[in-house]
GROMACS .gro file of C-alpha atoms in nm:
model
  481
    1MET     CA    1   3.932  13.593   6.333
    2ARG     CA    2   3.953  13.626   5.959
    3ARG     CA    3   3.641  13.520   5.771
    4LYS     CA    4   3.719  13.203   5.574
    5LEU     CA    5   3.473  12.963   5.414
    6ALA     CA    6   3.544  12.602   5.326
    7LEU     CA    7   3.518  12.627   4.951
    8GLY     CA    8   3.751  12.446   4.715
    9LEU     CA    9   4.011  12.624   4.503
   10THR     CA   10   3.964  12.621   4.127
   11VAL     CA   11   4.291  12.607   3.941
   12ALA     CA   12   4.278  12.686   3.572
   13VAL     CA   13   4.517  12.736   3.287
   14ILE     CA   14   4.417  12.995   3.031
   15GLY     CA   15   4.491  12.941   2.667
   16GLY     CA   16   4.509  13.210   2.403
   17LEU     CA   17   4.620  13.315   2.061
   18ALA     CA   18   4.964  13.339   1.909
   19PHE     CA   19   5.220  13.458   2.163
   20VAL     CA   20   5.379  13.798   2.111
   21ALA     CA   21   5.718  13.809   2.281
   22LEU     CA   22   5.779  14.104   2.512
   23PRO     CA   23   6.145  14.108   2.613
   24PRO     CA   24   6.234  14.328   2.909
   25SER     CA   25   6.330  14.676   2.810
   26ALA     CA   26   6.698  14.728   2.737
   27ILE     CA   27   6.677  15.053   2.932
   28HIS     CA   28   6.700  14.869   3.267
   29PRO     CA   29   6.846  14.524   3.200
   30ALA     CA   30   7.013  14.468   3.537
   31ALA     CA   31   6.842  14.292   3.825
   32ALA     CA   32   6.812  14.457   4.164
   33ALA     CA   33   6.704  14.357   4.513
   34PRO     CA   34   6.339  14.414   4.606
   35SER     CA   35   6.275  14.734   4.795
   36ALA     CA   36   6.014  14.896   5.014
   37MET     CA   37   5.904  15.087   4.705
   38SER     CA   38   5.849  14.845   4.421
   39ILE     CA   39   5.643  14.880   4.107
   40VAL     CA   40   5.459  14.585   3.954
   41THR     CA   41   5.348  14.589   3.591
   42GLY     CA   42   5.136  14.367   3.370
   43ALA     CA   43   5.151  14.364   2.992
   44GLY     CA   44   4.830  14.463   2.816
   45PRO     CA   45   4.640  14.282   2.539
   46GLY     CA   46   4.855  14.161   2.253
   47GLY     CA   47   5.143  14.051   2.473
   48GLY     CA   48   5.206  13.751   2.690
   49PRO     CA   49   5.094  13.755   3.056
   50ASP     CA   50   5.427  13.905   3.159
   51VAL     CA   51   5.443  14.049   3.512
   52GLU     CA   52   5.750  14.257   3.595
   53VAL     CA   53   5.872  14.370   3.937
   54LEU     CA   54   6.088  14.683   3.941
   55THR     CA   55   6.235  14.926   4.189
   56GLY     CA   56   6.096  15.277   4.218
   57ASP     CA   57   6.329  15.403   3.947
   58GLY     CA   58   6.247  15.123   3.705
   59THR     CA   59   6.541  14.889   3.767
   60ARG     CA   60   6.421  14.536   3.697
   61VAL     CA   61   6.405  14.297   3.993
   62ASN     CA   62   6.246  13.998   3.825
   63GLY     CA   63   5.958  13.890   3.604
   64PHE     CA   64   5.730  13.592   3.549
   65TYR     CA   65   5.429  13.473   3.352
   66ALA     CA   66   5.105  13.482   3.552
   67TYR     CA   67   4.929  13.249   3.307
   68ALA     CA   68   5.017  13.022   3.017
   69PRO     CA   69   5.267  13.209   2.794
   70THR     CA   70   5.039  13.151   2.494
   71PHE     CA   71   4.767  13.373   2.644
   72THR     CA   72   4.773  13.717   2.480
   73GLY     CA   73   4.485  13.894   2.653
   74GLY     CA   74   4.711  14.077   2.896
   75VAL     CA   75   4.720  14.072   3.273
   76ARG     CA   76   4.593  14.318   3.536
   77VAL     CA   77   4.794  14.352   3.856
   78ALA     CA   78   4.742  14.458   4.217
   79THR     CA   79   4.931  14.409   4.542
   80GLY     CA   80   4.820  14.338   4.896
   81ASP     CA   81   4.939  14.197   5.227
   82LEU     CA   82   4.727  13.883   5.242
   83ASN     CA   83   4.903  13.708   5.534
   84CYS     CA   84   4.945  14.008   5.768
   85ASP     CA   85   5.326  14.012   5.777
   86GLY     CA   86   5.370  14.357   5.623
   87THR     CA   87   5.508  14.225   5.293
   88SER     CA   88   5.307  14.254   4.972
   89GLU     CA   89   5.186  13.972   4.755
   90ILE     CA   90   5.107  14.014   4.384
   91ILE     CA   91   4.749  13.956   4.268
   92THR     CA   92   4.680  13.906   3.898
   93GLY     CA   93   4.363  13.901   3.691
   94ALA     CA   94   4.338  13.779   3.334
   95GLY     CA   95   4.270  14.039   3.066
   96PRO     CA   96   4.021  14.014   2.777
   97GLY     CA   97   3.999  13.676   2.607
   98GLY     CA   98   4.069  13.468   2.916
   99GLY     CA   99   3.841  13.337   3.186
  100PRO     CA  100   3.804  13.536   3.509
  101HIS     CA  101   4.116  13.379   3.658
  102VAL     CA  102   4.280  13.525   3.967
  103ALA     CA  103   4.623  13.405   4.078
  104VAL     CA  104   4.847  13.522   4.362
  105PHE     CA  105   5.226  13.521   4.368
  106ASN     CA  106   5.512  13.605   4.598
  107GLN     CA  107   5.747  13.881   4.489
  108ASN     CA  108   5.985  13.628   4.330
  109GLY     CA  109   5.711  13.484   4.111
  110THR     CA  110   5.648  13.166   4.308
  111PRO     CA  111   5.280  13.083   4.374
  112PHE     CA  112   5.148  13.215   4.705
  113ILE     CA  113   5.006  12.955   4.945
  114ALA     CA  114   4.785  13.096   5.219
  115THR     CA  115   4.828  12.993   5.582
  116GLY     CA  116   4.674  12.650   5.633
  117ALA     CA  117   4.607  12.600   5.261
  118ALA     CA  118   4.729  12.299   5.066
  119ALA     CA  119   4.746  12.465   4.725
  120PRO     CA  120   4.837  12.805   4.580
  121THR     CA  121   4.569  13.075   4.570
  122SER     CA  122   4.427  13.043   4.218
  123PHE     CA  123   4.057  13.063   4.134
  124PHE     CA  124   3.783  13.182   3.901
  125ALA     CA  125   3.616  13.494   4.041
  126TYR     CA  126   3.309  13.458   3.817
  127GLN     CA  127   3.164  13.202   3.577
  128ALA     CA  128   3.429  13.067   3.342
  129SER     CA  129   3.227  13.191   3.043
  130LEU     CA  130   3.315  13.553   3.128
  131THR     CA  131   3.598  13.642   2.887
  132SER     CA  132   3.600  14.024   2.901
  133GLY     CA  133   3.873  14.042   3.163
  134ILE     CA  134   3.859  14.130   3.531
  135SER     CA  135   3.986  14.407   3.756
  136VAL     CA  136   4.164  14.312   4.079
  137ALA     CA  137   4.247  14.494   4.401
  138ALA     CA  138   4.333  14.414   4.763
  139GLY     CA  139   4.257  14.594   5.086
  140ASP     CA  140   4.196  14.549   5.457
  141ILE     CA  141   3.827  14.624   5.454
  142ASN     CA  142   3.747  14.484   5.801
  143GLY     CA  143   4.046  14.623   5.992
  144ASP     CA  144   4.204  14.293   6.095
  145GLY     CA  145   4.541  14.384   5.945
  146CYS     CA  146   4.519  14.140   5.654
  147ASP     CA  147   4.409  14.232   5.304
  148GLU     CA  148   4.120  14.071   5.125
  149ILE     CA  149   4.113  14.011   4.747
  150LEU     CA  150   3.855  14.210   4.550
  151THR     CA  151   3.746  14.149   4.193
  152ALA     CA  152   3.522  14.322   3.942
  153PRO     CA  153   3.414  14.200   3.600
  154GLY     CA  154   3.479  14.345   3.259
  155SER     CA  155   3.198  14.433   3.021
  156GLY     CA  156   2.902  14.212   2.941
  157VAL     CA  157   2.766  14.126   3.287
  158GLU     CA  158   2.624  14.301   3.592
  159PRO     CA  159   2.875  14.515   3.787
  160LYS     CA  160   2.916  14.280   4.083
  161VAL     CA  161   3.223  14.316   4.304
  162ASN     CA  162   3.323  13.994   4.483
  163ILE     CA  163   3.544  13.965   4.790
  164PHE     CA  164   3.765  13.664   4.858
  165ASN     CA  165   3.987  13.541   5.140
  166ASP     CA  166   4.360  13.494   5.103
  167ASN     CA  167   4.316  13.125   5.011
  168GLY     CA  168   4.075  13.207   4.728
  169SER     CA  169   3.758  13.105   4.910
  170PHE     CA  170   3.459  13.333   4.862
  171SER     CA  171   3.384  13.547   5.168
  172ASN     CA  172   3.010  13.544   5.096
  173ILE     CA  173   3.033  13.922   5.051
  174SER     CA  174   2.955  14.091   4.721
  175PHE     CA  175   2.779  14.404   4.605
  176GLU     CA  176   2.665  14.587   4.293
  177ALA     CA  177   2.896  14.881   4.225
  178TYR     CA  178   2.640  15.040   3.990
  179ASP     CA  179   2.289  14.972   3.871
  180VAL     CA  180   2.244  14.603   3.797
  181GLY     CA  181   2.160  14.692   3.437
  182PHE     CA  182   2.499  14.850   3.372
  183SER     CA  183   2.726  14.605   3.189
  184GLY     CA  184   3.028  14.820   3.105
  185GLY     CA  185   3.258  14.671   3.365
  186VAL     CA  186   3.416  14.814   3.680
  187TRP     CA  187   3.765  14.933   3.778
  188LEU     CA  188   3.870  14.885   4.141
  189ALA     CA  189   4.096  15.031   4.407
  190THR     CA  190   4.109  15.044   4.788
  191GLY     CA  191   4.232  15.306   5.032
  192ASP     CA  192   4.174  15.442   5.382
  193ILE     CA  193   3.981  15.749   5.274
  194ASP     CA  194   3.843  15.846   5.616
  195GLY     CA  195   4.151  15.759   5.826
  196ASP     CA  196   3.980  15.499   6.047
  197GLY     CA  197   4.234  15.223   5.984
  198LYS     CA  198   4.012  15.028   5.744
  199ASP     CA  199   4.026  15.043   5.367
  200GLU     CA  200   3.731  15.171   5.170
  201ILE     CA  201   3.648  15.028   4.826
  202ILE     CA  202   3.670  15.268   4.532
  203THR     CA  203   3.501  15.190   4.202
  204GLY     CA  204   3.517  15.350   3.861
  205ALA     CA  205   3.274  15.273   3.581
  206GLY     CA  206   3.428  15.075   3.297
  207PRO     CA  207   3.420  15.130   2.919
  208SER     CA  208   3.085  15.253   2.780
  209GLY     CA  209   3.004  15.404   3.118
  210ALA     CA  210   3.029  15.769   3.219
  211PRO     CA  211   3.331  15.848   3.442
  212HIS     CA  212   3.144  15.782   3.767
  213VAL     CA  213   3.338  15.718   4.089
  214ARG     CA  214   3.187  15.566   4.403
  215VAL     CA  215   3.316  15.479   4.752
  216PHE     CA  216   3.193  15.186   4.965
  217LYS     CA  217   3.268  15.067   5.318
  218TYR     CA  218   3.247  14.734   5.496
  219ASP     CA  219   3.017  14.754   5.800
  220ASN     CA  220   3.162  14.524   6.067
  221ASN     CA  221   2.828  14.507   6.250
  222SER     CA  222   2.614  14.390   5.959
  223GLY     CA  223   2.889  14.225   5.757
  224GLN     CA  224   2.770  14.410   5.448
  225ILE     CA  225   2.913  14.665   5.207
  226VAL     CA  226   2.745  15.006   5.229
  227PRO     CA  227   2.785  15.309   4.999
  228MET     CA  228   2.941  15.631   5.122
  229GLY     CA  229   2.754  15.901   4.936
  230GLY     CA  230   2.620  15.879   4.584
  231GLY     CA  231   2.946  15.922   4.396
  232TRP     CA  232   3.050  16.180   4.139
  233PHE     CA  233   3.169  16.227   3.783
  234ALA     CA  234   3.546  16.267   3.771
  235TYR     CA  235   3.527  16.405   3.415
  236ASP     CA  236   3.258  16.528   3.179
  237ALA     CA  237   2.953  16.304   3.210
  238GLY     CA  238   2.940  16.284   2.831
  239PHE     CA  239   3.268  16.090   2.821
  240HIS     CA  240   3.194  15.718   2.798
  241GLY     CA  241   3.539  15.561   2.812
  242GLY     CA  242   3.519  15.481   3.182
  243VAL     CA  243   3.742  15.595   3.467
  244ARG     CA  244   4.028  15.417   3.642
  245VAL     CA  245   4.100  15.467   4.012
  246ALA     CA  246   4.375  15.441   4.274
  247ALA     CA  247   4.449  15.579   4.622
  248ALA     CA  248   4.750  15.716   4.811
  249ASP     CA  249   4.815  15.945   5.109
  250LEU     CA  250   4.993  16.211   4.907
  251ASP     CA  251   4.985  16.488   5.171
  252GLY     CA  252   5.065  16.276   5.480
  253ASP     CA  253   4.746  16.355   5.671
  254GLY     CA  254   4.663  15.991   5.741
  255LYS     CA  255   4.384  15.984   5.484
  256ASP     CA  256   4.423  15.857   5.131
  257GLU     CA  257   4.336  16.074   4.835
  258ILE     CA  258   4.145  15.915   4.547
  259ILE     CA  259   4.329  15.932   4.215
  260THR     CA  260   4.146  15.909   3.882
  261ALA     CA  261   4.238  15.882   3.516
  262PRO     CA  262   4.021  15.839   3.204
  263GLY     CA  263   3.989  15.509   3.024
  264SER     CA  264   4.056  15.458   2.654
  265GLY     CA  265   3.942  15.747   2.437
  266GLY     CA  266   4.020  16.012   2.694
  267GLY     CA  267   4.323  16.233   2.738
  268PRO     CA  268   4.578  16.141   3.010
  269HIS     CA  269   4.422  16.378   3.264
  270VAL     CA  270   4.501  16.263   3.619
  271LYS     CA  271   4.312  16.418   3.912
  272THR     CA  272   4.297  16.372   4.288
  273TRP     CA  273   3.994  16.393   4.518
  274GLU     CA  274   3.950  16.437   4.892
  275GLY     CA  275   3.698  16.240   5.099
  276THR     CA  276   3.404  16.039   4.975
  277ASN     CA  277   3.196  16.307   4.805
  278GLY     CA  278   3.419  16.419   4.521
  279THR     CA  279   3.590  16.726   4.668
  280PRO     CA  280   3.864  16.820   4.419
  281GLY     CA  281   4.218  16.767   4.548
  282GLY     CA  282   4.537  16.946   4.459
  283VAL     CA  283   4.640  16.746   4.152
  284SER     CA  284   4.509  16.802   3.801
  285MET     CA  285   4.768  16.729   3.534
  286PHE     CA  286   4.850  16.528   3.223
  287ALA     CA  287   5.057  16.216   3.285
  288TYR     CA  288   5.154  16.198   2.917
  289SER     CA  289   5.122  16.418   2.611
  290SER     CA  290   4.780  16.581   2.602
  291SER     CA  291   4.729  16.439   2.253
  292PHE     CA  292   4.747  16.079   2.377
  293ASN     CA  293   4.397  15.929   2.409
  294GLY     CA  294   4.467  15.567   2.498
  295GLY     CA  295   4.373  15.609   2.861
  296VAL     CA  296   4.583  15.570   3.175
  297PHE     CA  297   4.626  15.285   3.423
  298LEU     CA  298   4.689  15.379   3.788
  299GLY     CA  299   4.856  15.232   4.094
  300GLY     CA  300   4.867  15.400   4.436
  301GLY     CA  301   5.103  15.369   4.731
  302GLY     CA  302   4.830  15.352   4.996
  303ASP     CA  303   4.849  15.494   5.350
  304LYS     CA  304   5.144  15.548   5.582
  305ASN     CA  305   5.014  15.314   5.853
  306ARG     CA  306   5.051  15.013   5.624
  307HIS     CA  307   5.371  15.089   5.437
  308SER     CA  308   5.723  15.208   5.502
  309GLY     CA  309   5.990  15.361   5.283
  310GLY     CA  310   5.789  15.651   5.142
  311ILE     CA  311   5.569  15.436   4.920
  312GLN     CA  312   5.252  15.583   5.070
  313ASN     CA  313   5.293  15.929   4.915
  314THR     CA  314   5.352  15.794   4.566
  315PHE     CA  315   5.148  15.681   4.267
  316VAL     CA  316   5.234  15.544   3.926
  317THR     CA  317   5.072  15.562   3.584
  318GLY     CA  318   5.087  15.322   3.293
  319ALA     CA  319   5.002  15.424   2.937
  320GLY     CA  320   4.694  15.259   2.791
  321PRO     CA  321   4.667  15.087   2.452
  322GLY     CA  322   4.812  15.282   2.161
  323GLY     CA  323   5.113  15.419   2.344
  324GLY     CA  324   5.442  15.260   2.437
  325PRO     CA  325   5.453  15.085   2.778
  326ASN     CA  326   5.564  15.400   2.958
  327VAL     CA  327   5.541  15.392   3.338
  328VAL     CA  328   5.578  15.719   3.527
  329ARG     CA  329   5.609  15.762   3.905
  330PHE     CA  330   5.482  16.075   4.080
  331ARG     CA  331   5.533  16.184   4.441
  332GLY     CA  332   5.362  16.406   4.694
  333SER     CA  333   5.071  16.645   4.691
  334THR     CA  334   5.215  16.830   4.391
  335ALA     CA  335   5.257  16.507   4.190
  336GLN     CA  336   5.623  16.572   4.117
  337GLN     CA  337   5.750  16.337   3.846
  338VAL     CA  338   6.043  16.136   3.983
  339ALA     CA  339   6.085  15.844   3.742
  340SER     CA  340   5.987  15.740   3.389
  341PHE     CA  341   6.075  15.409   3.221
  342PHE     CA  342   5.961  15.127   2.991
  343PRO     CA  343   5.925  14.783   3.159
  344TYR     CA  344   5.861  14.618   2.819
  345ASN     CA  345   5.985  14.665   2.466
  346PRO     CA  346   5.904  15.028   2.375
  347ALA     CA  347   5.758  14.903   2.045
  348PHE     CA  348   5.480  14.720   2.232
  349HIS     CA  349   5.159  14.928   2.222
  350GLY     CA  350   4.914  14.712   2.417
  351GLY     CA  351   4.920  14.919   2.734
  352VAL     CA  352   5.060  14.843   3.077
  353SER     CA  353   4.875  14.778   3.404
  354VAL     CA  354   5.052  14.907   3.718
  355ALA     CA  355   5.055  14.862   4.095
  356MET     CA  356   5.283  14.952   4.386
  357GLY     CA  357   5.411  14.702   4.641
  358ASP     CA  358   5.616  14.692   4.961
  359PHE     CA  359   5.841  14.386   4.930
  360ALA     CA  360   6.118  14.481   5.173
  361PRO     CA  361   5.945  14.667   5.456
  362GLN     CA  362   6.150  14.802   5.743
  363ASP     CA  363   6.174  14.561   6.038
  364SER     CA  364   6.390  14.733   6.301
  365ASP     CA  365   6.375  14.452   6.561
  366HIS     CA  366   6.407  14.172   6.304
  367ASP     CA  367   6.112  13.982   6.446
  368GLY     CA  368   5.951  13.916   6.108
  369ILE     CA  369   5.681  14.182   6.149
  370SER     CA  370   5.725  14.511   5.967
  371ASP     CA  371   5.753  14.836   6.161
  372ALA     CA  372   5.440  14.966   5.989
  373ARG     CA  373   5.242  14.658   6.098
  374GLU     CA  374   5.374  14.685   6.455
  375THR     CA  375   5.263  15.047   6.463
  376GLN     CA  376   4.915  14.930   6.364
  377LEU     CA  377   4.913  14.664   6.635
  378GLY     CA  378   5.053  14.900   6.900
  379THR     CA  379   5.356  14.678   6.963
  380ASN     CA  380   5.712  14.807   6.985
  381PRO     CA  381   5.891  14.798   6.647
  382ASN     CA  382   6.223  14.817   6.831
  383SER     CA  383   6.162  14.515   7.056
  384ALA     CA  384   6.102  14.157   6.942
  385ASP     CA  385   5.916  14.093   7.272
  386SER     CA  386   5.708  14.402   7.339
  387ASP     CA  387   5.557  14.284   7.669
  388GLY     CA  388   5.873  14.112   7.799
  389ASP     CA  389   5.696  13.784   7.876
  390GLY     CA  390   5.949  13.564   7.701
  391LEU     CA  391   5.730  13.504   7.395
  392SER     CA  392   5.826  13.692   7.081
  393ASP     CA  393   5.588  13.931   6.910
  394TRP     CA  394   5.596  13.695   6.609
  395VAL     CA  395   5.463  13.403   6.816
  396GLU     CA  396   5.202  13.612   6.997
  397THR     CA  397   5.066  13.758   6.672
  398SER     CA  398   5.061  13.428   6.485
  399PRO     CA  399   4.749  13.208   6.515
  400ASN     CA  400   4.805  12.864   6.672
  401CYS     CA  401   5.178  12.918   6.707
  402PRO     CA  402   5.335  12.811   7.041
  403ALA     CA  403   5.678  12.940   7.126
  404ASP     CA  404   5.848  12.609   7.042
  405HIS     CA  405   5.665  12.586   6.705
  406SER     CA  406   5.542  12.242   6.809
  407LEU     CA  407   5.216  12.279   6.619
  408PRO     CA  408   5.212  12.244   6.239
  409ALA     CA  409   5.019  12.566   6.181
  410CYS     CA  410   5.263  12.847   6.257
  411PRO     CA  411   5.212  13.117   5.992
  412HIS     CA  412   5.349  13.466   5.954
  413GLY     CA  413   5.318  13.689   6.256
  414GLY     CA  414   5.123  14.013   6.244
  415ALA     CA  415   4.766  13.907   6.320
  416ASN     CA  416   4.557  14.118   6.558
  417ILE     CA  417   4.492  13.856   6.830
  418ASP     CA  418   4.333  13.937   7.168
  419THR     CA  419   4.258  13.598   7.322
  420ASP     CA  420   4.087  13.716   7.642
  421HIS     CA  421   3.916  14.014   7.476
  422ASP     CA  422   4.051  14.262   7.729
  423GLY     CA  423   4.143  14.523   7.471
  424LYS     CA  424   4.513  14.432   7.463
  425VAL     CA  425   4.664  14.225   7.185
  426ASP     CA  426   4.843  13.914   7.311
  427ALA     CA  427   5.183  14.067   7.230
  428LEU     CA  428   5.108  14.334   7.492
  429ASP     CA  429   4.940  14.099   7.745
  430THR     CA  430   5.159  13.891   7.979
  431ASP     CA  431   4.865  13.657   8.051
  432SER     CA  432   4.693  13.626   7.715
  433ASP     CA  433   4.424  13.377   7.822
  434ASN     CA  434   4.368  13.535   8.167
  435ASP     CA  435   4.409  13.201   8.346
  436GLY     CA  436   4.638  13.340   8.616
  437THR     CA  437   4.955  13.187   8.475
  438PRO     CA  438   5.195  13.417   8.289
  439ASP     CA  439   5.245  13.337   7.923
  440GLY     CA  440   5.617  13.266   7.962
  441ASN     CA  441   5.584  13.052   8.276
  442GLY     CA  442   5.687  12.688   8.225
  443VAL     CA  443   5.475  12.490   7.979
  444GLU     CA  444   5.227  12.779   7.945
  445GLY     CA  445   5.448  12.929   7.679
  446THR     CA  446   5.520  12.606   7.492
  447GLY     CA  447   5.326  12.321   7.343
  448ASP     CA  448   4.961  12.221   7.346
  449CYS     CA  449   4.889  12.003   7.650
  450ASP     CA  450   4.536  11.897   7.556
  451LYS     CA  451   4.616  11.862   7.185
  452ASN     CA  452   4.320  12.075   7.079
  453GLY     CA  453   4.513  12.291   6.832
  454VAL     CA  454   4.532  12.592   7.067
  455PRO     CA  455   4.869  12.678   7.224
  456ASN     CA  456   4.874  12.670   7.603
  457PHE     CA  457   4.922  13.044   7.651
  458ARG     CA  458   4.596  13.099   7.462
  459ASP     CA  459   4.405  12.814   7.626
  460ALA     CA  460   4.278  12.871   7.982
  461ASN     CA  461   4.156  12.509   7.983
  462ASP     CA  462   4.478  12.358   7.853
  463LYS     CA  463   4.480  12.084   8.124
  464CYS     CA  464   4.851  12.134   8.181
  465SER     CA  465   4.800  12.104   8.559
  466ALA     CA  466   4.804  11.726   8.521
  467THR     CA  467   5.159  11.732   8.389
  468SER     CA  468   5.313  12.048   8.530
  469SER     CA  469   5.317  12.215   8.870
  470THR     CA  470   5.359  12.553   8.706
  471ALA     CA  471   5.011  12.558   8.555
  472LYS     CA  472   4.705  12.642   8.762
  473PRO     CA  473   4.361  12.479   8.732
  474PRO     CA  474   4.145  12.613   8.449
  475THR     CA  475   3.939  12.919   8.534
  476SER     CA  476   3.765  13.013   8.209
  477THR     CA  477   3.709  12.923   7.850
  478SER     CA  478   3.880  13.115   7.574
  479THR     CA  479   3.913  13.102   7.200
  480THR     CA  480   4.167  13.223   6.951
  481ALA     CA  481   4.095  13.554   6.782
   0.00000   0.00000   0.00000
């Protein structure tokens, strides 16, 4: 079961200074359909909070304002699959000058509402008085198939990383990325560095800090975040512009490489690293002219088990303040440049934050669960009913979702549910609650006889025997995963 706490959502509107219009670049004016390789950008300080969604070659899909259009502090962007269906959502964090406001959107710019929530995911990640901007990321740190939201503060406060659920509630998990006395801010990324199916958390010291990179892991046993090694300096320790981070499986070995780039004041030197101890990877190159010293923003494609369409072996860069809003896409272990474009007016020099998303993942059996997610679950991406029990994979991987959708809570499929804890997910178990009655037999596969919010096929004590001859007397007690 996903960790969720009953905390209220804080919805805020951020004001700002005079609005600077950023019309979409005339280079790619036409709209396109979302693809399995999409790039998300956020305008930097000096522009409105304009988020753009583009295809891998820079063709514009759509755009929207993450915050009030009068706010000119810029917007940081990340993507993550918060509801387990294999499709990315867009996570935004306010830039300098605004409160620490996080908001989540669907690909089309509509507010994202988490399963079971009454309002869109929108919250303050820290005290409202923090106005130095925040870094955002998303990753599946506990291996349940759904991404959590991660935040880190800008300069001026301790370097505390907070972790939130998809509805914006605090998970009660946080940690100090660096010494509590360091107040230079933190950049964030996630990636499966060790290939165990869970995302690690990657941090880079912010402005005024040396370019120090660290890797952390969620320990499922203790419920705490633990460091993996002591970290390393990605560039000369004397450089104090900070270091930005991303991750992608560039060589296809099932393990993400860590990608780094200097913050403002450094040249556009992009490097890759293997593992958690700073072993140099195969990439060391300049994303832009070597004379440019505005820093580089990064976005990585992640790992191949979570994405389809080749996104996993790709990363993108966005020019920092001082340069035009040039986004460049690179592919593979040699970092071959495959696209370069301007998502905003080329005359805008406030920098551009970047991320990569998977908004049209491959779904071969059209059951609503992406092929990549089915591969993770072990279900058959070419069959909408992997175990042939008459209940679709969507229903059996969706919490509290009977086959006839008779309960109000019937979210996206894709959750890792093993009701009877026998080591088989329900979508591969013809008797999910181990009560002796097959899931697809009579009322077992439909409805909720005892009205307790648990569908019959997941409830060994569903009391259906009083109303149906097909159900057997209860034999055990079970819970939803």
